[in-house]
CSV table of C-alpha atoms in Angstrom, one decimal:
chain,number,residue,atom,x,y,z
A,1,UNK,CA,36.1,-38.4,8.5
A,2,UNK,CA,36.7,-36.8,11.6
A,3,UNK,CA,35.9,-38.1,14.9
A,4,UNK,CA,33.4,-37.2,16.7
A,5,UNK,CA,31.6,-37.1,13.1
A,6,UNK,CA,30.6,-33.4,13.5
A,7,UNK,CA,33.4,-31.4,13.5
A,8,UNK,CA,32.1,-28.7,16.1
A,9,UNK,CA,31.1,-31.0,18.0
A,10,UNK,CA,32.7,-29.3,20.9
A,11,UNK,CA,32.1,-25.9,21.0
A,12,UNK,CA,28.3,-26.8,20.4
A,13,UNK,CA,25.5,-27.0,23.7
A,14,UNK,CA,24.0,-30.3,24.8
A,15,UNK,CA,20.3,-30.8,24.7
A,16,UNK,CA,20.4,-32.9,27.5
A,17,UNK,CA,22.3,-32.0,30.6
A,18,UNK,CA,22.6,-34.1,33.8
A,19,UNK,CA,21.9,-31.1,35.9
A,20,UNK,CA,18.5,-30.8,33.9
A,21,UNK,CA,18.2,-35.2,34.4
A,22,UNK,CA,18.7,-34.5,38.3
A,23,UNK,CA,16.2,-31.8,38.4
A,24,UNK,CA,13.5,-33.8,36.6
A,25,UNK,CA,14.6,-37.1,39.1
A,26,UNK,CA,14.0,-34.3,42.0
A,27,UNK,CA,10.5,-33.8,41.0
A,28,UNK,CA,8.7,-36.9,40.0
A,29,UNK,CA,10.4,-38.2,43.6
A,30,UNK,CA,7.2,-37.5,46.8
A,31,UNK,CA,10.9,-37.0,48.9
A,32,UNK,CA,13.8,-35.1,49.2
A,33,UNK,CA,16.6,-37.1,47.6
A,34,UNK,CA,19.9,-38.2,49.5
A,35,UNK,CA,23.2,-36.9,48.5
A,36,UNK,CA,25.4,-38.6,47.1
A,37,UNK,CA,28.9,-39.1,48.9
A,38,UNK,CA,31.8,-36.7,47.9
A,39,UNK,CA,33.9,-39.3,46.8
A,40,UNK,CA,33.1,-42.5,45.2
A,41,UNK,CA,34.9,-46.2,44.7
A,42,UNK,CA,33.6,-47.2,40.5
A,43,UNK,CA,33.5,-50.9,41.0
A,44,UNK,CA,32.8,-52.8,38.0
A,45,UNK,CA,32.7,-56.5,39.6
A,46,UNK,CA,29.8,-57.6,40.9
A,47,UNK,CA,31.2,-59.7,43.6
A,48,UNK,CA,33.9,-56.8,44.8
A,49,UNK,CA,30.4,-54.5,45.4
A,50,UNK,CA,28.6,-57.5,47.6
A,51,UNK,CA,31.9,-57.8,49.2
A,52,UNK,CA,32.2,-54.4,50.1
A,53,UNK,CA,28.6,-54.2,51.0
A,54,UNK,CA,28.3,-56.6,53.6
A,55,UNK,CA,31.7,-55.9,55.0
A,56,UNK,CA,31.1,-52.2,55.8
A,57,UNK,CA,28.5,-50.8,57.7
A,58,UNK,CA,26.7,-47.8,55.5
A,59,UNK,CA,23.5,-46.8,53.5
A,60,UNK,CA,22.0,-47.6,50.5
A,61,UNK,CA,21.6,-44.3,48.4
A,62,UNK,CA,19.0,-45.6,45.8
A,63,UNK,CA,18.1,-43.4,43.2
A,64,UNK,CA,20.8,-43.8,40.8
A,65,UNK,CA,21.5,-46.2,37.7
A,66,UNK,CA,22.8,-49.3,39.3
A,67,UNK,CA,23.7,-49.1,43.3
A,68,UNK,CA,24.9,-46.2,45.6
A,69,UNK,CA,26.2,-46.9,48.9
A,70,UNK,CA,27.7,-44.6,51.7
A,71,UNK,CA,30.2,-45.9,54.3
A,72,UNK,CA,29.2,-44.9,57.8
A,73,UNK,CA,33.1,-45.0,59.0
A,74,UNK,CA,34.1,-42.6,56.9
A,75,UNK,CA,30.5,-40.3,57.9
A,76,UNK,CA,29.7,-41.2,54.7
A,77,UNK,CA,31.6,-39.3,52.6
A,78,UNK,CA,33.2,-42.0,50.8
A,79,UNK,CA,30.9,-44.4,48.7
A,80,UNK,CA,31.2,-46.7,45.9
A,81,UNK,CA,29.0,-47.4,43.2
A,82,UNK,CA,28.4,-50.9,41.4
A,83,UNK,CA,26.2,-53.3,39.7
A,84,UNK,CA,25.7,-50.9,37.1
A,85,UNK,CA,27.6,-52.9,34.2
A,86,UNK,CA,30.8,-52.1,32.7
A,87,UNK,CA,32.3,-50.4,29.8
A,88,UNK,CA,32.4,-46.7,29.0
A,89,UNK,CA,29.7,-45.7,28.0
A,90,UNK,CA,27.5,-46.4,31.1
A,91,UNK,CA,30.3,-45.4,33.7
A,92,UNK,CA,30.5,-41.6,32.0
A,93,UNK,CA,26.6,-41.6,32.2
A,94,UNK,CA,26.6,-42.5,35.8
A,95,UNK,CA,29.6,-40.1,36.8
A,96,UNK,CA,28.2,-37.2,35.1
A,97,UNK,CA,24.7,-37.4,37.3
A,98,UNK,CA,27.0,-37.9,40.6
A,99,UNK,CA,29.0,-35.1,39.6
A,100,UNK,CA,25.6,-32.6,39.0
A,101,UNK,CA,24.7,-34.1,42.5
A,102,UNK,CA,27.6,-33.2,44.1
A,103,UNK,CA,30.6,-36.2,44.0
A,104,UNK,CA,34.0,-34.6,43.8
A,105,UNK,CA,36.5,-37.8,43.3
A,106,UNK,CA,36.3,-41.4,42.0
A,107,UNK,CA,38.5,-43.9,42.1
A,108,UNK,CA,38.1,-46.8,39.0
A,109,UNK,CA,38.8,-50.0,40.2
A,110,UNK,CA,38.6,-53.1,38.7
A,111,UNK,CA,40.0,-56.0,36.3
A,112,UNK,CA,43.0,-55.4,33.7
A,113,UNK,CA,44.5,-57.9,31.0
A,114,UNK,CA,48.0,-57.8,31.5
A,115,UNK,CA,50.6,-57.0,28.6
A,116,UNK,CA,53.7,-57.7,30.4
A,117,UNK,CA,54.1,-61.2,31.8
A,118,UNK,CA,56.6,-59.9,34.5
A,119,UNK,CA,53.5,-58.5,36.5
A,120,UNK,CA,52.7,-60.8,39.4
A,121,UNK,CA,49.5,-61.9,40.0
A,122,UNK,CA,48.2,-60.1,42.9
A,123,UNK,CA,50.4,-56.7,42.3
A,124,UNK,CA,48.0,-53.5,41.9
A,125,UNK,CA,48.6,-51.3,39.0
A,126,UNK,CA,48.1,-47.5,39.2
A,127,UNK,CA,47.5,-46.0,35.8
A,128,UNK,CA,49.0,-43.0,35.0
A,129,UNK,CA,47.8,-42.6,31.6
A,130,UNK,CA,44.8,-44.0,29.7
A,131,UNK,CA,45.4,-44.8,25.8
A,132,UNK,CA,42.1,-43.5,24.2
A,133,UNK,CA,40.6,-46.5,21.9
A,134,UNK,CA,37.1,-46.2,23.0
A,135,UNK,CA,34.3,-43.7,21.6
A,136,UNK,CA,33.1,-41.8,24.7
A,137,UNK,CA,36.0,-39.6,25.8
A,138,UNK,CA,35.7,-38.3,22.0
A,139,UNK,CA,32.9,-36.4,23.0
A,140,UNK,CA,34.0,-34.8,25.9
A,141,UNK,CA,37.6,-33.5,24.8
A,142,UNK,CA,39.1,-33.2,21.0
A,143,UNK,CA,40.8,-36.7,20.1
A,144,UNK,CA,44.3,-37.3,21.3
A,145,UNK,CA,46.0,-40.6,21.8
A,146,UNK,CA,46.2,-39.9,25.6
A,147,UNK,CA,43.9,-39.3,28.8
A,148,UNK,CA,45.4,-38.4,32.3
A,149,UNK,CA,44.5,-38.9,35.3
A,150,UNK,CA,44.1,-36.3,38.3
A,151,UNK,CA,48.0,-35.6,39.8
A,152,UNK,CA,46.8,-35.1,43.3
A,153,UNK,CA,44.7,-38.2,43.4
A,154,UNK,CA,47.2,-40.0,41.6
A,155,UNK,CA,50.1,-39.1,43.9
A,156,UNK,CA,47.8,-40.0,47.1
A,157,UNK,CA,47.6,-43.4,46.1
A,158,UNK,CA,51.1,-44.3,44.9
A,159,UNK,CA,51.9,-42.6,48.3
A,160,UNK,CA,49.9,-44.3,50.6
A,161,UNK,CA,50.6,-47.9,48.6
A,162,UNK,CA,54.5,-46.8,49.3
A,163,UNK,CA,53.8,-46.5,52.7
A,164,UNK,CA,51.9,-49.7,52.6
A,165,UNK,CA,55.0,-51.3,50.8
A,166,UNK,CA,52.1,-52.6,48.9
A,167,UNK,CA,53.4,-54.5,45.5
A,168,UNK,CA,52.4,-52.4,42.6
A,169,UNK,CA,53.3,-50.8,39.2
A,170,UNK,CA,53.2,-47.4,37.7
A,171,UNK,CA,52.3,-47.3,33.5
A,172,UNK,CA,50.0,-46.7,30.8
A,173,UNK,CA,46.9,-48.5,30.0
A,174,UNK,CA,44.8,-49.4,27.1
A,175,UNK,CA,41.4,-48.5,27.0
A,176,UNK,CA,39.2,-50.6,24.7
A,177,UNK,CA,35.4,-51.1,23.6
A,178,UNK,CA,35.7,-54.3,22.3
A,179,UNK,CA,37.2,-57.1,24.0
A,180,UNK,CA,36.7,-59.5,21.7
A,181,UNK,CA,38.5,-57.4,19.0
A,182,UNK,CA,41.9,-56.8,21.0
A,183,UNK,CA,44.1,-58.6,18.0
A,184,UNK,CA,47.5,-59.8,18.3
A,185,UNK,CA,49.0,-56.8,16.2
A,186,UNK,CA,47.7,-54.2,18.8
A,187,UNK,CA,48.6,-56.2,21.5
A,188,UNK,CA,52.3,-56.4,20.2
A,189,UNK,CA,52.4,-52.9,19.4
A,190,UNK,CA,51.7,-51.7,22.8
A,191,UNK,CA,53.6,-54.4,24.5
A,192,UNK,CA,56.4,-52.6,23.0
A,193,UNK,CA,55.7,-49.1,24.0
A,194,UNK,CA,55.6,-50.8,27.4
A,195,UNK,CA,52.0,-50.4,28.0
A,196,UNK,CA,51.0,-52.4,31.0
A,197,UNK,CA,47.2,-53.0,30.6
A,198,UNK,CA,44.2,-53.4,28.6
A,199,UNK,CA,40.5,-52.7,29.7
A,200,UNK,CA,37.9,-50.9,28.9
A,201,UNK,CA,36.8,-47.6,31.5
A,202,UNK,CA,40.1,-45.5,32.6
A,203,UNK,CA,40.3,-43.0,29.5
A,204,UNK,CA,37.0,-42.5,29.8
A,205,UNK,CA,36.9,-41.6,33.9
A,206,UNK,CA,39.5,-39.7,32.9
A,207,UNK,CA,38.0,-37.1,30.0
A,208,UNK,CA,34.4,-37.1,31.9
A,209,UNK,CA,36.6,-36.0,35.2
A,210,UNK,CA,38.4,-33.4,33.4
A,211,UNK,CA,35.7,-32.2,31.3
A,212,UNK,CA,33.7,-31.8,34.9
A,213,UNK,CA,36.5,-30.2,36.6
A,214,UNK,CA,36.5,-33.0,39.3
A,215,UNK,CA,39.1,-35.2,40.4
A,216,UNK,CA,39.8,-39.2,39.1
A,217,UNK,CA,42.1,-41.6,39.3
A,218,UNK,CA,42.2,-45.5,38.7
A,219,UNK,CA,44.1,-48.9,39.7
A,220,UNK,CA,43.6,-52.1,38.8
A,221,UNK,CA,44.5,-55.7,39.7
A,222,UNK,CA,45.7,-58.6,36.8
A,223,UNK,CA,42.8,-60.9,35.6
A,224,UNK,CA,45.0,-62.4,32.6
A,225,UNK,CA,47.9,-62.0,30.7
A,226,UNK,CA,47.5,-61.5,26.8
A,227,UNK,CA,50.5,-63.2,25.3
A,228,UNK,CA,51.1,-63.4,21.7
A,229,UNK,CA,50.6,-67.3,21.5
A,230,UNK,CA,48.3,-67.8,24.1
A,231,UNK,CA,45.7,-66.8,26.4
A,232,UNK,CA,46.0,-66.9,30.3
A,233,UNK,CA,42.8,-66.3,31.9
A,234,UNK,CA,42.9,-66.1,35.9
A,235,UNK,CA,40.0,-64.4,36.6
A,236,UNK,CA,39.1,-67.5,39.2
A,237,UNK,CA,42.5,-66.6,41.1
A,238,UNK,CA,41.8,-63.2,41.6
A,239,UNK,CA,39.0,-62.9,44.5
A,240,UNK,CA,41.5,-61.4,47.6
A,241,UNK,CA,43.2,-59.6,45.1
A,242,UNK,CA,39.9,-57.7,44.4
A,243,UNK,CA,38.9,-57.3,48.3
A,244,UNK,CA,42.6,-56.2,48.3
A,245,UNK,CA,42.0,-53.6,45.9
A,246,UNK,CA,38.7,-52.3,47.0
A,247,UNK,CA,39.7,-51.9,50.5
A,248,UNK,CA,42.9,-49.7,49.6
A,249,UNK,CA,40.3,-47.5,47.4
A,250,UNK,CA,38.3,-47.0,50.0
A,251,UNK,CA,41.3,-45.9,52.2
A,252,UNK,CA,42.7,-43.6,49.9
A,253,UNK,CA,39.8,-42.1,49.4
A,254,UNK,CA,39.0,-41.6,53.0
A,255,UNK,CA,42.6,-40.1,53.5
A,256,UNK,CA,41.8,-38.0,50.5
A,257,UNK,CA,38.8,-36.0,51.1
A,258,UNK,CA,39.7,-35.9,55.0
């Protein structure tokens, strides 16, 4: 059976567009809705989005599906969007009603299970490629093992994270629906291709971005390490890592749409 399960899935029209969602949000609203900002931090931790809150002066944008905010030192064209959940699904709903409003980048951030124990706790990762073992990019480009990331976003941040002489690494990650089904034989297999992560949005940023004709990129810090033998949770080690990580998005965005 092919995947999506209709096979012209892709050359048909969707009912439901999210230029036709923003239009309907525009009039039930008494007021003329704010803009978005033209590039956007995804931040799937709850605590990294109250962090970056209360850190940096802004405004609340407040019409969308989970929480929009503008940072005033960058004349709010930078943002980042949280408490919204996490997973696939939700984060290609929520990009595709940013992009019909206007958001031209977004940088994924967040937590990654690590595959290669010689990654140091605290070291960023930069994904350059997405393996594609969730459901939603299916729908937005034909199934392939692979989804990429934007070059020129890309490039800006390994640059400016050179320049830093930040720690970080350079791979591939995995993209997953279901943690709780990431089994030892898929973990092996990709250990050996030299796969560095697993989690569960990139490929997905990735094929919406695409699909939109907007740029994306994403980077990640280490939350655990999935061994063969054992589990190493270190999610409760991670918390300047994660200030760490948003901080550098929000700079590379700046840098980016300056």
């Amino acid at each position: 059976m092919p995947f999506p399960n209709h096979p012209t899935k892709h050359d048909s029209t969707p009912l439901v567009t999210p230029q036709r969602s923003s239009e309907y949000k525009t009039e039930r609203s008494d007021e003329e809705l704010e803009k978005p900002p033209k590039a956007v931090i995804l931040v799937y931790s709850r605590s990294l989005m109250k962090y970056l809150v209360e850190t940096h002066d802004g405004r609340a944008i407040d019409h969308y599906f989970g929480d929009c905010y503008a940072f005033a030192d960058t004349d709010h064209t930078v943002g980042v969007v949280g408490n919204f959940g996490i997973g696939a699904p939700t984060t290609a709903m929520l990009m595709d009603d940013l992009i019909a409003d206007g958001v031209e980048a977004f940088l994924s951030v967040g937590f990654a299970g690590s595959l290669d124990e010689s990654i140091a706790m605290g070291d960023l990762i930069v994904c350059e490629e997405a393996i594609r073992d969730e459901g939603t990019s299916h729908h937005y480009a034909e199934s392939e093992k692979y989804a990429f990331p934007s070059d020129s976003l890309t490039t800006e941040t390994k640059r400016l994270l050179e320049r830093r002489d930040d720690r970080f690494h350079a791979g591939t990650s995995w993209t997953i629906d279901a943690i709780y089904r990431e089994t030892e034989a898929e973990v092996r297999r990709y250990a050996e291709e030299g796969v560095l992560t697993v989690e569960m949005e990139a490929s997905a940023v990735f094929a919406v971005a695409d699909y939109r004709g907007v740029e994306a990129g994403s980077m990640f810090v280490i939350s655990d390490y999935l061994g063969l033998s054992e589990w190493e949770p270190r999610f409760h080690l991670t918390a300047e890592d994660m200030h760490h990580l948003g901080e550098t998005a929000k700079e590379i965005l700046a840098s980016y749409v300056d």
